[in-house]
Amino acid sequence: MGEDIVTRAGNVFGGDARIAHDPTAASTDSAAATPPALNGELSNGERSELIDALLNRRSVLPSGPYAQVASSVLAANSRAAEAELRAAMLRSEAREMNWLPSLGPSVSLNSLGAVVGGLIVEQTLFDGGANRAEREFARADVEVAAVALAQDTNDRVYQALDLYLTAQAAEARAAVHEGGMARMERFEYVMSERVRAGINDRADLQLVQQRLTQMRSDVLEDREEAAAARAELAAMSSTSLDGVRGIATLSNPAGVGQPLDVMKVEAQGTRGVAEARALQAGYTPNVTASGDVTNSDSFGLGIAIPNGFGFGRGADIAAIEALGQAAELAVAEQREDSAREVAALEGQIASLRRQQSNIDTIIAQANDNYTLFEQQLRGGQRTVPEVVGVFRTKLDAERDAVGIRYDLARMELKLARLYGTLVDGEDI
């Protein structure tokens, strides 16, 4: 029965998780003073394909502002997930010795009332594969912790870059309105003079003033949003990032291998299968030899079935058997979920790129309309409120272009985070 679980698990987790090294992708500089936590060599001396796949991943962040932000926030990382990985590695190292004899003190009271002490040695001769399953569980636990560390590191870099883009977008939107503020103030002056001369009524002036007030309010909100994002970014950075500006286009990370979520579920499935094998071993006889090293006459063999022959034994074994099936289904479900998430992100990226190409045409048309209306205003064919309305349409199109540009950059970063390519594997 245990062999059936292992065979099924091998079919599920036998996929190639290795990825190709992209020599054209720039690496993210690591500012951390500590050595990389990931190590592809397991406690039994074998290489972990999963951890090697993580190590082989290359960052898609080009050198420039993105790399500067990533380097700064990684240097200030508290690295809690790394501590968990190191603990898992130490547990695995300890489990590799579970086949050796165990030593322990023995203290007893004899019939004469004297306390007798000794040293008991116990060696497992047969355990139905329990010790081996414990070692496999510990090694799989290291792989789960390794993927968790990669996810934690990539999430931290994404959070920092998301704050960076939020600040950049808000500043760019504010710059659009600030660039048009002088023109709107000129319209307000012209309108006030026309009202004073009796050419227009006060309602037209109030309309222009309302739009000018809204522009000033938008600029203030944008500046506040940018300041809040930069303050939050500064709190998670080791160096000042106030002078960092600009964005970059990322290469498509979809060809580097499996998403991190799938890798983690596969590692958890492997760990679950090892746990199932350990539980199965509890229903087979265990043979141990023990003796008191201080008393040569004290030696014996022990035979026991840890889980006994309870009335629920059949159901317990069936439940253990189901663990392998559950692991298989969990991986299939996560692959589907990740594929859907990737497809959604790629669809959004394609849509934003299309909108980006269209917005340039819209801005050009808005500029032409504004120029025409301004000429017609001088000829007396248009009113100031009409020109102001066209001018606001032009500014709105420019602000929309800013939003599309930064939304596209954010979607590219989300896709890279999904695949774990915001940080070089060797820098984790």
C-alpha positions in Angstrom: 0.0 0.0 0.0 2.8 2.4 0.9 4.5 1.6 -2.5 1.3 2.6 -4.3 1.3 6.0 -2.6 4.9 6.5 -3.5 4.4 5.4 -7.1 1.5 7.8 -7.6 3.4 10.6 -6.0 6.3 9.9 -8.3 4.1 10.4 -11.3 2.8 13.7 -9.9 6.1 15.2 -8.7 8.3 13.8 -11.4 8.0 16.9 -13.6 11.1 18.7 -14.6 11.3 21.9 -12.5 14.7 23.0 -13.9 14.8 26.3 -15.8 17.2 27.7 -18.3 19.6 30.5 -17.5 18.9 33.6 -19.4 22.3 35.3 -20.0 20.6 38.5 -21.2 18.6 39.1 -18.0 20.3 41.5 -15.6 20.9 40.4 -12.1 19.5 42.2 -9.1 22.4 43.2 -6.8 22.3 41.8 -3.3 23.2 44.2 -0.6 22.8 41.7 2.2 25.9 40.8 4.1 24.7 37.3 5.0 25.5 34.4 2.6 22.7 33.0 0.4 20.3 30.8 2.4 19.4 28.4 -0.4 21.5 25.3 -0.8 20.6 22.7 -3.4 22.4 19.9 -1.4 20.2 18.1 1.0 21.2 16.5 4.3 21.7 13.1 2.6 24.2 14.5 0.1 21.8 14.5 -2.9 20.8 17.5 -4.9 17.2 18.8 -4.7 15.8 19.5 -8.2 13.3 21.9 -6.7 15.9 24.0 -4.9 18.3 23.9 -7.9 15.4 25.3 -10.0 15.0 28.1 -7.5 18.7 28.8 -7.6 18.8 28.8 -11.4 16.1 31.5 -11.6 17.4 34.9 -12.9 15.9 38.2 -12.1 14.0 40.0 -15.0 14.7 43.4 -13.4 17.0 45.4 -15.6 19.8 47.5 -14.1 18.4 50.9 -13.1 15.7 52.1 -10.8 14.0 48.7 -10.3 17.3 47.1 -9.4 18.1 50.0 -7.0 14.8 49.6 -5.2 15.1 45.8 -5.0 18.7 45.9 -3.6 17.8 48.5 -1.0 14.7 46.6 0.4 16.5 43.3 0.4 19.3 44.7 2.4 16.8 45.8 5.1 14.9 42.4 5.0 14.4 40.9 8.5 14.7 37.4 6.8 12.3 35.6 9.0 11.6 33.0 6.3 15.3 32.4 6.0 15.4 31.5 9.8 12.6 29.0 9.2 14.5 27.4 6.3 17.6 27.1 8.4 15.6 25.5 11.2 14.2 23.0 8.7 17.6 22.2 7.4 18.8 21.5 11.0 15.8 19.3 11.6 16.6 17.4 8.4 20.2 17.0 9.4 19.1 15.6 12.8 16.7 13.1 11.1 19.5 11.7 8.9 20.9 10.1 12.1 17.7 8.4 13.2 18.9 5.0 12.1 21.7 5.1 14.7 21.3 3.5 18.2 19.8 5.8 20.8 21.3 6.2 24.3 19.5 7.1 27.4 19.9 6.9 31.2 18.0 4.3 33.2 17.3 4.8 36.9 15.4 2.2 39.0 14.8 1.3 42.6 15.7 -2.3 43.5 14.0 -4.6 46.1 16.5 -3.4 48.8 15.6 0.2 48.3 18.8 1.1 46.5 18.8 3.3 43.5 20.4 1.7 40.5 21.5 3.7 37.5 22.5 2.6 34.0 22.8 3.5 30.4 20.4 2.0 28.0 21.2 1.4 24.3 18.4 0.8 21.9 18.7 0.0 18.2 15.8 -0.3 15.7 16.1 -3.5 13.7 12.9 -3.2 11.7 10.4 -0.4 11.7 8.4 -0.8 8.5 10.2 2.2 6.9 9.2 4.7 9.6 12.7 6.1 10.1 13.2 6.4 6.3 9.9 8.2 6.0 10.9 10.6 8.7 14.1 11.4 6.8 12.1 11.9 3.6 9.6 14.1 5.4 12.4 16.3 6.8 14.0 16.7 3.4 10.7 17.6 1.9 10.1 20.1 4.7 13.4 21.8 3.7 12.1 22.2 0.1 8.7 23.6 1.3 10.7 26.2 3.4 12.9 27.0 0.5 9.9 27.8 -1.8 8.4 29.8 1.1 11.6 31.8 1.3 11.7 32.5 -2.4 8.0 33.6 -2.2 8.7 35.9 0.7 11.7 37.5 -1.0 9.9 38.1 -4.2 6.8 39.4 -2.4 9.0 41.9 -0.5 10.6 43.2 -3.7 7.2 43.4 -5.4 5.7 45.3 -2.4 8.6 47.8 -2.6 8.3 48.2 -6.4 4.5 48.6 -6.1 5.0 51.5 -3.7 7.7 52.9 -6.0 5.3 52.8 -8.9 2.5 54.3 -6.8 4.7 57.3 -6.0 5.9 57.7 -9.5 2.4 57.6 -11.0 1.0 60.1 -8.5 3.9 62.5 -9.2 3.4 62.1 -13.0 -0.4 62.8 -12.7 0.3 65.9 -10.5 2.8 67.1 -13.1 0.2 66.9 -15.8 -2.2 69.2 -13.9 0.6 71.5 -12.7 1.7 71.9 -16.4 -1.8 73.1 -17.3 -2.4 75.2 -14.2 -1.0 78.4 -15.7 -3.3 78.1 -18.7 -6.4 77.5 -16.5 -5.4 80.5 -14.3 -5.2 82.5 -17.5 -8.7 81.3 -18.5 -10.0 82.3 -15.0 -8.5 85.8 -15.4 -10.0 86.3 -18.9 -13.3 85.0 -17.7 -13.3 87.4 -14.7 -12.5 90.3 -17.0 -15.4 89.4 -19.3 -17.8 89.2 -16.4 -16.6 92.6 -15.2 -17.2 94.0 -18.6 -20.7 92.4 -18.8 -19.8 90.1 -21.7 -20.5 86.9 -19.7 -22.5 86.2 -16.6 -21.0 85.0 -13.3 -22.2 81.4 -13.8 -19.6 81.0 -16.6 -16.9 82.3 -14.3 -17.9 80.0 -11.5 -17.7 77.0 -13.8 -14.1 77.9 -14.7 -13.2 78.5 -11.1 -14.7 75.2 -10.1 -12.6 73.3 -12.6 -9.5 75.2 -11.5 -10.2 74.4 -7.9 -10.7 70.7 -8.8 -7.3 70.7 -10.5 -5.6 72.1 -7.5 -7.3 69.6 -5.3 -6.2 66.7 -7.6 -2.6 67.9 -7.5 -2.7 68.1 -3.7 -4.1 64.5 -3.5 -1.6 63.2 -5.9 1.3 64.8 -4.0 0.0 63.4 -0.7 -0.4 59.9 -2.2 3.2 60.1 -3.6 4.6 61.3 -0.2 2.8 58.5 1.7 4.1 55.8 -0.8 7.6 57.1 -0.6 7.5 57.3 3.2 6.3 53.7 3.4 9.0 52.7 0.9 11.7 54.5 3.0 10.5 52.5 6.0 11.4 49.2 4.3 14.6 50.3 2.6 18.2 50.5 3.9 19.2 53.5 1.8 17.4 56.6 0.6 15.5 56.1 -2.7 14.2 59.7 -3.0 16.4 60.4 -6.1 15.3 57.2 -7.9 13.1 57.9 -11.0 11.8 56.1 -14.0 10.4 52.7 -15.0 11.5 49.9 -17.4 9.9 47.2 -19.5 10.5 43.7 -18.3 11.1 40.6 -20.4 8.4 37.9 -20.3 9.2 35.5 -17.3 6.7 32.8 -18.4 9.5 30.6 -20.0 11.5 30.1 -16.8 9.6 27.2 -15.3 6.7 26.7 -13.0 5.1 29.4 -10.8 6.3 29.3 -7.2 2.8 28.4 -6.0 2.9 25.2 -8.0 6.3 24.3 -6.7 5.3 24.9 -3.1 2.2 22.6 -3.5 4.4 19.9 -5.1 6.8 20.1 -2.2 4.0 20.0 0.3 2.6 16.9 -1.5 6.0 15.2 -1.3 6.0 15.9 2.4 2.5 14.6 2.8 3.4 11.4 1.1 6.4 10.9 3.4 4.1 11.6 6.4 1.6 8.9 5.0 4.4 6.4 4.8 5.4 7.1 8.4 1.8 6.6 9.5 1.6 3.3 7.5 4.7 2.1 9.3 2.8 2.4 12.6 0.6 -0.5 11.5 3.5 -2.9 10.9 5.5 -4.7 13.6 8.6 -2.9 14.9 11.6 -4.8 16.1 14.1 -3.3 18.5 17.1 -4.5 20.4 18.0 -3.0 23.7 20.5 -3.5 26.5 22.0 -1.9 29.5 25.7 -1.2 28.8 26.4 -1.3 32.6 25.0 -4.8 32.9 26.1 -7.4 30.3 23.3 -9.7 31.3 20.6 -7.2 30.4 19.8 -7.6 26.7 16.6 -8.2 24.8 14.4 -7.9 21.7 11.2 -6.0 21.6 8.4 -6.4 19.1 5.5 -3.9 19.0 2.9 -2.5 16.7 2.7 1.2 17.6 -0.8 1.8 16.3 -2.1 -1.6 17.4 -5.1 -3.4 16.0 -8.0 -1.1 16.9 -11.5 -1.4 15.4 -10.8 1.7 13.2 -7.7 0.3 11.7 -9.2 -0.2 8.3 -10.5 3.3 8.1 -7.2 4.7 9.3 -5.3 2.9 6.6 -7.8 4.0 4.0 -7.4 7.6 5.2 -3.6 7.3 4.8 -4.1 5.9 1.3 -6.2 9.0 0.5 -3.3 11.3 1.4 -1.5 10.4 -1.8 -4.6 11.0 -3.9 -5.2 14.3 -2.1 -1.6 15.4 -2.9 -2.1 14.6 -6.6 -5.4 16.5 -6.7 -3.9 19.5 -4.9 -1.1 19.8 -7.4 -3.5 19.6 -10.3 -5.8 22.2 -8.8 -2.9 24.6 -8.1 -1.6 24.2 -11.6 -5.0 25.1 -12.9 -5.3 28.1 -10.6 -1.8 29.3 -11.5 -2.5 28.9 -15.2 -5.7 30.9 -14.9 -3.8 33.7 -13.0 -1.1 33.8 -15.6 -3.6 33.9 -18.4 -5.5 36.8 -16.6 -2.3 38.8 -16.1 -1.1 38.2 -19.7 -4.5 39.3 -20.9 -4.4 42.5 -18.8 -0.9 43.2 -20.1 -2.0 42.8 -23.7 -5.0 45.0 -23.1 -3.0 47.8 -21.5 -0.5 47.7 -24.3 -3.3 48.1 -26.8 -4.7 51.0 -24.7 -1.3 52.5 -24.6 -1.1 52.6 -28.3 -4.6 54.1 -28.6 -4.1 56.7 -26.0 -1.4 58.4 -28.0 -4.0 58.9 -30.8 -6.5 60.2 -28.4 -4.1 62.7 -26.9 -3.1 63.9 -30.4 -6.8 64.4 -31.3 -7.4 66.2 -28.0 -4.5 68.5 -28.7 -5.9 69.2 -32.2 -9.3 69.9 -30.8 -7.9 72.3 -28.2 -5.9 74.2 -30.8 -8.9 74.5 -33.0 -11.2 75.7 -30.2 -8.6 78.2 -29.0 -8.4 79.7 -32.5 -12.1 79.8 -32.7 -12.2 81.6 -29.3 -10.0 84.3 -30.7 -12.4 84.6 -33.7 -15.4 84.9 -31.4 -16.8 81.5 -32.5 -16.3 79.8 -29.1 -16.9 80.7 -25.5 -14.3 80.4 -22.7 -16.2 77.6 -20.9 -16.2 75.6 -24.1 -12.5 76.0 -24.5 -11.9 75.2 -20.9 -14.0 72.0 -21.3 -11.8 70.9 -24.3 -8.7 71.8 -22.4 -9.8 69.6 -19.4 -10.5 66.7 -21.9 -6.9 67.1 -23.1 -5.5 67.0 -19.6 -7.7 64.0 -18.7 -6.3 62.1 -21.7 -2.8 62.8 -20.6 -3.5 61.6 -17.0 -5.1 58.5 -18.4 -1.9 57.8 -20.4 0.1 58.1 -17.1 -2.3 55.6 -15.5 -2.0 53.1 -18.3 1.8 53.4 -18.4 2.2 52.6 -14.7 -0.6 50.0 -14.6 1.2 48.1 -17.3 4.5 48.3 -15.4 2.6 46.9 -12.3 1.1 44.0 -14.2 4.5 43.0 -15.5 5.9 43.0 -12.0 2.9 40.9 -10.8 3.6 38.3 -13.5 7.3 38.2 -12.6 6.5 37.8 -8.9 4.3 34.8 -9.8 7.2 33.1 -11.4 9.7 34.2 -8.7 11.9 36.2 -11.1 12.2 39.5 -9.2 15.3 38.3 -7.4 18.2 36.1 -8.6 17.9 32.7 -7.0 21.5 32.9 -5.8 20.7 36.1 -3.9 17.9 34.6 -1.9 
